[in-house]
Amino acid sequence: MCLRVKEIIDEKKEDYRLIVFTKKRASALILNHVIEHINKVKSSYLLGHSSRIDAFMSEVMSLEKQRKILTEFKNGEVKILVSTSVAEEGIDIRPCNFVLMFNGLESIQSYIQTSGRARQKDSKYIVFQEKSDAEIMRIGKEVISSLPQVFKERTLDYEIPITENVSEFYEVESTKARVTLNNSSNLLNRIFGKLTKSPKEIIWEDKDGKKRAILTLPTGFPLQKKVVEGQWYVLRANATKSAALELIKRLHQENILNDHLHLKNDAPKKRIKTANYRLNREEVLVTRKIPAPLVGKWDSPSQDFFGHRICIDETVSKFGLFSLTEFEVPPFQIYLKGQKQNKITFESLHKLTLENPLLEIARKFHTSLFKMLCKGLKGDGLDPNTETYAYLILPINNDDIDWEYLQQFLEPRKIIANTLPRSQLEGKILTTLYDSLSYKVVSVHTGLQLQSPFQGGRDNSGKPFPARPANNPTIDIPNTDNFNPAPKTKSTPSNFLEHFSKKRGFEIIDTNQELVEARRLRYPKNGLRVQQKTEKKTPGIYLPPELCFVEELTTEMHDQAILLPSILIRLESLLIAHQLREACPIRADPDKILEALTPSGVAEGFNYERLENLGDTVLKYLVCLSLFVVYPDYTEGELSERKARLVSNLNLFDLASAKNLGSYSSPEKCTFQEWATSGCKANNQMKIRKKSLSDETEALIAVAYLSDEGVTKDKPILGRRLHNSAKFLEWLDLFKDMQNSLREIEDKLNNYHLEYIPNGLNLYEKEYFVSNVLKYKFRDANLLSAAFSKDSRSCLPFQRLEFIGDAALDLIVLEIMHQKFPKADPGQYTHLKHCVCSNWMFGRISWEYGFQKLGCIDNQTMEKIRVYGEAIAEYKVRMEAEIASRRTEAGFSEEEIRRKHIFQYADADPPKILGDIFESVAGAILVDSGFNLEKVKEVFDPLLRPIMSLLSPECAVFHPTILLLEKCQKEDKNFHWDSRKKDDQWTVQFFIGNELIASATCANKSSAKVKASSEALKKLRVHM
């Protein structure tokens, strides 16, 4: 070879580039060394960037080094390059004019790729082969002899006959939209980019020198006929375009494409994956509805009002609510002090008409009252022609407005020294001149004067400082406009006079007046939730009467008035819930609807979290049931894909937004500082998280499910409660995606029949097992056979039954949990359900009752089941031994030990087929009983009862996967899983961003995920 290289060098002098290809990396290094040593030229070698040489030459060629060597070769700095197959394709080396194959030819593909490296004119391709290796010689001769035929076949499709007819087209008559043979493939590719399914494969037919393309469509493709045939053409490319044109024509004729040949909005489109953590952070701006009875305009000098007396428990308050429309609300509870509940009711009063100036006086009282109660209100600022809150809170005496008190309240306030004598100040409400804060008088005889030393008002022992007798506490004081504020300093005052004159900025006229002791008035507290008791009291302060106004509002009326914000917020929310009740098919009580509309963290004492968990499960069951009957030919994977899109938070948000459900929601950040009442609120817009709106939608599904109202005539096949939820989903247009109404879906449920030919194996044993273990007799033997058959022929019916059975068992288990743990934390329901509704637990129950004995299971899987059974037997022995050894210990609990052994995830993984059979049998019973969920619950209750009896809220912390997901979602981490199977072993990796956190390998994928979750929690320092 070195002699041949020397000939090339002598022949071309400087005008040459030579690539020597060799198979082995070590050969490349050795050849490079030999060429440089013998031929005295500069050469180099090229290896894959991830390759490693033998131990004594350990080296990794980086991508940067590869580029450097190729650049030197192109520029002529290196004339000879020894390379492995890394330079065969994808590398453009135009100056190369010699290629030398050191190890001979191996295939046509190798020849085409390596010969393509020699780009110069008159390039040479040299092959070295060992004569002694007969096999290598034979392969080389076959490659060379087959070259003409290969070149001929590759050029056939490029010989375009002049007589080929390509005038085929399709035109829509109404819009004149046209697709031709030439653009049909491009249009179809755009359609396939949006559809959930694409053609599986293309079949070719040859006849008389012409070709025809036949497209086979997968199950679930939105066409009735699953085969599309094109026209006959000489060229294969034209035959493909003809089949594409025919498919476009069929898609338009079956209403998948509109008359402009665009995909319709209701066509099954590809699911766009949106991370929940993003949806949880994104917010939308909505305008909250104003309750109809409380809405109106202030554009008329005369208004008709309906009065409503506010009653607290059985006590009539001194305030009434006057609205433009009469309304009725059920009684509700608020918390006045600590955990004590008080019943609030509204009693109707007579209708009355208010005209100016009385109307203006009433509005002024209403606004002034709430300015005093709620800090920070800034006038009403309302446009009289704008429809907004229009109600009044006014004092009442018997059944009429107390106009005398109302006018006294609005009279100009006077300074104490000019009005009441000191003896009548006890219990009065004062407002300070300098900061407009309100106080309640505690004591009028404090013994303190303005000249008393100022140390917080008391001496070191905590007793009040001695005072000098007051000369005249009721002297005349000039108008407050003439008060001259004293200059402010940062020094500590020595007495009260210096404090009020320097710090507060007012010059005191009567320096001998006695101070009064007062405490700040309580501002409205949240009476909608339990308040924690606090022993801390507001400290008293000392005020000079000269700087205080006296208010007409008595302390009794103030104590009732501070309840008004809580009462009005609840009233407003209940009226909005009632409006939603009238707008949608939910017939539940308004207070239950309000619970579904209330996110966590607001002023209310309840939220939607408990309902959302139930609504999510009901939604998934109804969607699974509908998909099951609407798409009888879909596989489990296709059904699951559609289900995931329909129940996703993104889809629920879109549906809820279309129905404007966000306008009924309670504000997520409602506080009493931000709340204002009629006459003070000008903006009713709020932000709501998209995830919250989808959660509220699920909670409303649960409210409909728990409602007993609705159907009164014929009993629906779904049952009354599920039918109510389905009616709400129909109102949301969720079934529109399936192109079926609820009535059509229920008809299909009534007439459903499984198309399945049983294999007849072990039919008697199956019937005996079901009748004796499950206490159920199948009406349709086909369903019984399909439930236990997972062979290649009956895989579709088995998977479909498993799909619907899984959803049914989820709902059954969650209902049992709600009954057993009515006061459990909402988050615990998710954990508890996963403890039972998992392939791990269903597989355990299936093995305990012997479901595997009747299934069509291969020998390899049966061996895994046998090993699993031995592991379970060992667990039982260990459990009984622990119980026996600890029986005499203090605080011994046999139930706790059994719970610990049963709800253990790390070891003893059941083969997946066990859980699949369990779910498939549940689905078969559901279908056989006419989709009667109560019958499935009755059959499976004895099987689930032993597990459910040991279940407790403490079990919720045992499952690591949910703990890990919750932590990542709370901390807004971008996480993902990666799973791969190799040699019957699953490897599951958990990433946060691009960082690998944990990895685990196991024969069962779910078990590997659990182990990886446990490892990740340890690294993230989360206690399980």
PDB file of N, CA and C in Angstrom, residues 945-1005:
ATOM      1  N   ARG A 945     -62.627  -4.598  50.298  1.00  0.00           N
ATOM      2  CA  ARG A 945     -62.864  -4.300  51.710  1.00  0.00           C
ATOM      3  C   ARG A 945     -61.667  -4.603  52.610  1.00  0.00           C
ATOM      4  N   PRO A 946     -60.983  -5.758  52.452  1.00  0.00           N
ATOM      5  CA  PRO A 946     -59.831  -6.005  53.337  1.00  0.00           C
ATOM      6  C   PRO A 946     -58.741  -4.926  53.226  1.00  0.00           C
ATOM      7  N   ILE A 947     -58.536  -4.410  52.027  1.00  0.00           N
ATOM      8  CA  ILE A 947     -57.546  -3.348  51.857  1.00  0.00           C
ATOM      9  C   ILE A 947     -58.077  -2.037  52.406  1.00  0.00           C
ATOM     10  N   MET A 948     -59.328  -1.720  52.098  1.00  0.00           N
ATOM     11  CA  MET A 948     -59.903  -0.453  52.534  1.00  0.00           C
ATOM     12  C   MET A 948     -60.019  -0.378  54.052  1.00  0.00           C
ATOM     13  N   SER A 949     -60.202  -1.518  54.719  1.00  0.00           N
ATOM     14  CA  SER A 949     -60.319  -1.506  56.173  1.00  0.00           C
ATOM     15  C   SER A 949     -59.007  -1.100  56.845  1.00  0.00           C
ATOM     16  N   LEU A 950     -57.876  -1.384  56.193  1.00  0.00           N
ATOM     17  CA  LEU A 950     -56.575  -1.013  56.744  1.00  0.00           C
ATOM     18  C   LEU A 950     -56.138   0.387  56.320  1.00  0.00           C
ATOM     19  N   LEU A 951     -56.868   0.967  55.376  1.00  0.00           N
ATOM     20  CA  LEU A 951     -56.476   2.273  54.847  1.00  0.00           C
ATOM     21  C   LEU A 951     -56.715   3.361  55.889  1.00  0.00           C
ATOM     22  N   SER A 952     -55.795   4.267  56.005  1.00  0.00           N
ATOM     23  CA  SER A 952     -55.926   5.403  56.924  1.00  0.00           C
ATOM     24  C   SER A 952     -55.184   6.582  56.327  1.00  0.00           C
ATOM     25  N   PRO A 953     -55.473   7.811  56.799  1.00  0.00           N
ATOM     26  CA  PRO A 953     -54.752   8.975  56.258  1.00  0.00           C
ATOM     27  C   PRO A 953     -53.244   8.880  56.384  1.00  0.00           C
ATOM     28  N   GLU A 954     -52.760   8.081  57.343  1.00  0.00           N
ATOM     29  CA  GLU A 954     -51.311   7.927  57.486  1.00  0.00           C
ATOM     30  C   GLU A 954     -50.693   7.214  56.290  1.00  0.00           C
ATOM     31  N   CYS A 955     -51.507   6.422  55.566  1.00  0.00           N
ATOM     32  CA  CYS A 955     -50.981   5.723  54.392  1.00  0.00           C
ATOM     33  C   CYS A 955     -50.594   6.687  53.280  1.00  0.00           C
ATOM     34  N   ALA A 956     -51.112   7.908  53.368  1.00  0.00           N
ATOM     35  CA  ALA A 956     -50.893   8.864  52.277  1.00  0.00           C
ATOM     36  C   ALA A 956     -49.427   9.224  52.097  1.00  0.00           C
ATOM     37  N   VAL A 957     -48.639   9.085  53.152  1.00  0.00           N
ATOM     38  CA  VAL A 957     -47.238   9.501  53.030  1.00  0.00           C
ATOM     39  C   VAL A 957     -46.356   8.388  52.510  1.00  0.00           C
ATOM     40  N   PHE A 958     -46.919   7.210  52.210  1.00  0.00           N
ATOM     41  CA  PHE A 958     -46.090   6.081  51.835  1.00  0.00           C
ATOM     42  C   PHE A 958     -45.690   6.096  50.369  1.00  0.00           C
ATOM     43  N   HIS A 959     -46.422   6.763  49.517  1.00  0.00           N
ATOM     44  CA  HIS A 959     -46.114   6.682  48.088  1.00  0.00           C
ATOM     45  C   HIS A 959     -45.182   7.805  47.660  1.00  0.00           C
ATOM     46  N   PRO A 960     -43.971   7.476  47.237  1.00  0.00           N
ATOM     47  CA  PRO A 960     -42.965   8.509  46.955  1.00  0.00           C
ATOM     48  C   PRO A 960     -43.206   9.289  45.677  1.00  0.00           C
ATOM     49  N   THR A 961     -43.820   8.672  44.653  1.00  0.00           N
ATOM     50  CA  THR A 961     -43.975   9.364  43.375  1.00  0.00           C
ATOM     51  C   THR A 961     -44.838  10.615  43.519  1.00  0.00           C
ATOM     52  N   ILE A 962     -45.951  10.494  44.258  1.00  0.00           N
ATOM     53  CA  ILE A 962     -46.835  11.649  44.424  1.00  0.00           C
ATOM     54  C   ILE A 962     -46.160  12.722  45.257  1.00  0.00           C
ATOM     55  N   LEU A 963     -45.427  12.316  46.291  1.00  0.00           N
ATOM     56  CA  LEU A 963     -44.700  13.295  47.101  1.00  0.00           C
ATOM     57  C   LEU A 963     -43.701  14.074  46.249  1.00  0.00           C
ATOM     58  N   LEU A 964     -43.031  13.376  45.351  1.00  0.00           N
ATOM     59  CA  LEU A 964     -42.042  14.026  44.490  1.00  0.00           C
ATOM     60  C   LEU A 964     -42.703  15.000  43.531  1.00  0.00           C
ATOM     61  N   LEU A 965     -43.804  14.588  42.910  1.00  0.00           N
ATOM     62  CA  LEU A 965     -44.495  15.461  41.960  1.00  0.00           C
ATOM     63  C   LEU A 965     -45.043  16.695  42.661  1.00  0.00           C
ATOM     64  N   GLU A 966     -45.605  16.514  43.860  1.00  0.00           N
ATOM     65  CA  GLU A 966     -46.150  17.657  44.590  1.00  0.00           C
ATOM     66  C   GLU A 966     -45.052  18.656  44.950  1.00  0.00           C
ATOM     67  N   LYS A 967     -43.906  18.141  45.369  1.00  0.00           N
ATOM     68  CA  LYS A 967     -42.798  19.036  45.715  1.00  0.00           C
ATOM     69  C   LYS A 967     -42.354  19.841  44.500  1.00  0.00           C
ATOM     70  N   CYS A 968     -42.236  19.173  43.357  1.00  0.00           N
ATOM     71  CA  CYS A 968     -41.777  19.865  42.143  1.00  0.00           C
ATOM     72  C   CYS A 968     -42.792  20.897  41.680  1.00  0.00           C
ATOM     73  N   GLN A 969     -44.079  20.580  41.802  1.00  0.00           N
ATOM     74  CA  GLN A 969     -45.110  21.525  41.378  1.00  0.00           C
ATOM     75  C   GLN A 969     -45.167  22.726  42.315  1.00  0.00           C
ATOM     76  N   LYS A 970     -45.012  22.488  43.625  1.00  0.00           N
ATOM     77  CA  LYS A 970     -45.038  23.596  44.576  1.00  0.00           C
ATOM     78  C   LYS A 970     -43.875  24.554  44.344  1.00  0.00           C
ATOM     79  N   GLU A 971     -42.698  23.993  44.031  1.00  0.00           N
ATOM     80  CA  GLU A 971     -41.513  24.815  43.835  1.00  0.00           C
ATOM     81  C   GLU A 971     -41.324  25.239  42.386  1.00  0.00           C
ATOM     82  N   ASP A 972     -42.340  24.953  41.546  1.00  0.00           N
ATOM     83  CA  ASP A 972     -42.335  25.387  40.139  1.00  0.00           C
ATOM     84  C   ASP A 972     -41.096  24.889  39.400  1.00  0.00           C
ATOM     85  N   LYS A 973     -40.743  23.625  39.616  1.00  0.00           N
ATOM     86  CA  LYS A 973     -39.582  23.037  38.952  1.00  0.00           C
ATOM     87  C   LYS A 973     -40.005  22.394  37.631  1.00  0.00           C
ATOM     88  N   ASN A 974     -39.191  22.567  36.608  1.00  0.00           N
ATOM     89  CA  ASN A 974     -39.441  21.967  35.300  1.00  0.00           C
ATOM     90  C   ASN A 974     -38.810  20.572  35.286  1.00  0.00           C
ATOM     91  N   PHE A 975     -39.636  19.549  35.522  1.00  0.00           N
ATOM     92  CA  PHE A 975     -39.122  18.192  35.665  1.00  0.00           C
ATOM     93  C   PHE A 975     -39.663  17.299  34.554  1.00  0.00           C
ATOM     94  N   HIS A 976     -38.996  16.188  34.315  1.00  0.00           N
ATOM     95  CA  HIS A 976     -39.493  15.207  33.366  1.00  0.00           C
ATOM     96  C   HIS A 976     -38.875  13.844  33.666  1.00  0.00           C
ATOM     97  N   TRP A 977     -39.547  12.795  33.143  1.00  0.00           N
ATOM     98  CA  TRP A 977     -39.091  11.418  33.310  1.00  0.00           C
ATOM     99  C   TRP A 977     -38.564  10.903  31.974  1.00  0.00           C
ATOM    100  N   ASP A 978     -37.620   9.978  32.060  1.00  0.00           N
ATOM    101  CA  ASP A 978     -37.126   9.289  30.869  1.00  0.00           C
ATOM    102  C   ASP A 978     -37.063   7.802  31.193  1.00  0.00           C
ATOM    103  N   SER A 979     -37.711   6.979  30.381  1.00  0.00           N
ATOM    104  CA  SER A 979     -37.747   5.539  30.647  1.00  0.00           C
ATOM    105  C   SER A 979     -37.333   4.777  29.393  1.00  0.00           C
ATOM    106  N   ARG A 980     -36.526   3.745  29.581  1.00  0.00           N
ATOM    107  CA  ARG A 980     -36.042   2.915  28.477  1.00  0.00           C
ATOM    108  C   ARG A 980     -36.023   1.451  28.911  1.00  0.00           C
ATOM    109  N   LYS A 981     -36.272   0.586  27.935  1.00  0.00           N
ATOM    110  CA  LYS A 981     -36.280  -0.851  28.223  1.00  0.00           C
ATOM    111  C   LYS A 981     -35.149  -1.530  27.469  1.00  0.00           C
ATOM    112  N   LYS A 982     -34.409  -2.375  28.183  1.00  0.00           N
ATOM    113  CA  LYS A 982     -33.310  -3.113  27.589  1.00  0.00           C
ATOM    114  C   LYS A 982     -33.169  -4.452  28.319  1.00  0.00           C
ATOM    115  N   ASP A 983     -33.199  -5.542  27.530  1.00  0.00           N
ATOM    116  CA  ASP A 983     -33.043  -6.897  28.081  1.00  0.00           C
ATOM    117  C   ASP A 983     -34.066  -7.159  29.187  1.00  0.00           C
ATOM    118  N   ASP A 984     -35.345  -6.829  28.907  1.00  0.00           N
ATOM    119  CA  ASP A 984     -36.450  -7.066  29.847  1.00  0.00           C
ATOM    120  C   ASP A 984     -36.290  -6.299  31.159  1.00  0.00           C
ATOM    121  N   GLN A 985     -35.498  -5.236  31.163  1.00  0.00           N
ATOM    122  CA  GLN A 985     -35.322  -4.403  32.345  1.00  0.00           C
ATOM    123  C   GLN A 985     -35.647  -2.951  31.989  1.00  0.00           C
ATOM    124  N   TRP A 986     -36.443  -2.321  32.847  1.00  0.00           N
ATOM    125  CA  TRP A 986     -36.801  -0.914  32.646  1.00  0.00           C
ATOM    126  C   TRP A 986     -35.866  -0.031  33.471  1.00  0.00           C
ATOM    127  N   THR A 987     -35.340   1.005  32.830  1.00  0.00           N
ATOM    128  CA  THR A 987     -34.543   2.010  33.520  1.00  0.00           C
ATOM    129  C   THR A 987     -35.295   3.337  33.455  1.00  0.00           C
ATOM    130  N   VAL A 988     -35.617   3.880  34.620  1.00  0.00           N
ATOM    131  CA  VAL A 988     -36.368   5.137  34.718  1.00  0.00           C
ATOM    132  C   VAL A 988     -35.470   6.188  35.343  1.00  0.00           C
ATOM    133  N   GLN A 989     -35.381   7.338  34.684  1.00  0.00           N
ATOM    134  CA  GLN A 989     -34.550   8.442  35.168  1.00  0.00           C
ATOM    135  C   GLN A 989     -35.429   9.665  35.415  1.00  0.00           C
ATOM    136  N   PHE A 990     -35.096  10.393  36.481  1.00  0.00           N
ATOM    137  CA  PHE A 990     -35.838  11.599  36.846  1.00  0.00           C
ATOM    138  C   PHE A 990     -34.907  12.806  36.718  1.00  0.00           C
ATOM    139  N   PHE A 991     -35.364  13.801  35.937  1.00  0.00           N
ATOM    140  CA  PHE A 991     -34.570  15.000  35.672  1.00  0.00           C
ATOM    141  C   PHE A 991     -35.298  16.233  36.195  1.00  0.00           C
ATOM    142  N   ILE A 992     -34.535  17.183  36.698  1.00  0.00           N
ATOM    143  CA  ILE A 992     -35.023  18.540  36.944  1.00  0.00           C
ATOM    144  C   ILE A 992     -34.223  19.451  36.027  1.00  0.00           C
ATOM    145  N   GLY A 993     -34.915  20.004  35.037  1.00  0.00           N
ATOM    146  CA  GLY A 993     -34.211  20.708  33.975  1.00  0.00           C
ATOM    147  C   GLY A 993     -33.416  19.703  33.169  1.00  0.00           C
ATOM    148  N   ASN A 994     -32.129  19.913  33.031  1.00  0.00           N
ATOM    149  CA  ASN A 994     -31.255  18.960  32.334  1.00  0.00           C
ATOM    150  C   ASN A 994     -30.394  18.152  33.302  1.00  0.00           C
ATOM    151  N   GLU A 995     -30.648  18.299  34.594  1.00  0.00           N
ATOM    152  CA  GLU A 995     -29.841  17.613  35.607  1.00  0.00           C
ATOM    153  C   GLU A 995     -30.489  16.287  36.007  1.00  0.00           C
ATOM    154  N   LEU A 996     -29.725  15.205  35.914  1.00  0.00           N
ATOM    155  CA  LEU A 996     -30.200  13.888  36.345  1.00  0.00           C
ATOM    156  C   LEU A 996     -30.183  13.838  37.869  1.00  0.00           C
ATOM    157  N   ILE A 997     -31.360  13.609  38.457  1.00  0.00           N
ATOM    158  CA  ILE A 997     -31.470  13.580  39.911  1.00  0.00           C
ATOM    159  C   ILE A 997     -31.390  12.150  40.437  1.00  0.00           C
ATOM    160  N   ALA A 998     -32.121  11.229  39.790  1.00  0.00           N
ATOM    161  CA  ALA A 998     -32.147   9.847  40.284  1.00  0.00           C
ATOM    162  C   ALA A 998     -32.442   8.903  39.138  1.00  0.00           C
ATOM    163  N   SER A 999     -32.006   7.657  39.304  1.00  0.00           N
ATOM    164  CA  SER A 999     -32.229   6.625  38.292  1.00  0.00           C
ATOM    165  C   SER A 999     -32.429   5.289  39.000  1.00  0.00           C
ATOM    166  N   ALA A1000     -33.282   4.423  38.409  1.00  0.00           N
ATOM    167  CA  ALA A1000     -33.535   3.099  38.988  1.00  0.00           C
ATOM    168  C   ALA A1000     -33.853   2.125  37.871  1.00  0.00           C
ATOM    169  N   THR A1001     -33.485   0.867  38.078  1.00  0.00           N
ATOM    170  CA  THR A1001     -33.716  -0.187  37.091  1.00  0.00           C
ATOM    171  C   THR A1001     -34.485  -1.322  37.757  1.00  0.00           C
ATOM    172  N   CYS A1002     -35.519  -1.807  37.043  1.00  0.00           N
ATOM    173  CA  CYS A1002     -36.355  -2.875  37.592  1.00  0.00           C
ATOM    174  C   CYS A1002     -37.060  -3.553  36.429  1.00  0.00           C
ATOM    175  N   ALA A1003     -37.546  -4.776  36.675  1.00  0.00           N
ATOM    176  CA  ALA A1003     -38.262  -5.496  35.622  1.00  0.00           C
ATOM    177  C   ALA A1003     -39.592  -4.839  35.310  1.00  0.00           C
ATOM    178  N   ASN A1004     -40.191  -4.156  36.289  1.00  0.00           N
ATOM    179  CA  ASN A1004     -41.480  -3.492  36.118  1.00  0.00           C
ATOM    180  C   ASN A1004     -41.261  -1.980  36.037  1.00  0.00           C
ATOM    181  N   LYS A1005     -41.860  -1.351  35.033  1.00  0.00           N
ATOM    182  CA  LYS A1005     -41.644   0.072  34.811  1.00  0.00           C
ATOM    183  C   LYS A1005     -42.145   0.915  35.982  1.00  0.00           C
TER     184      LYS A1005
END
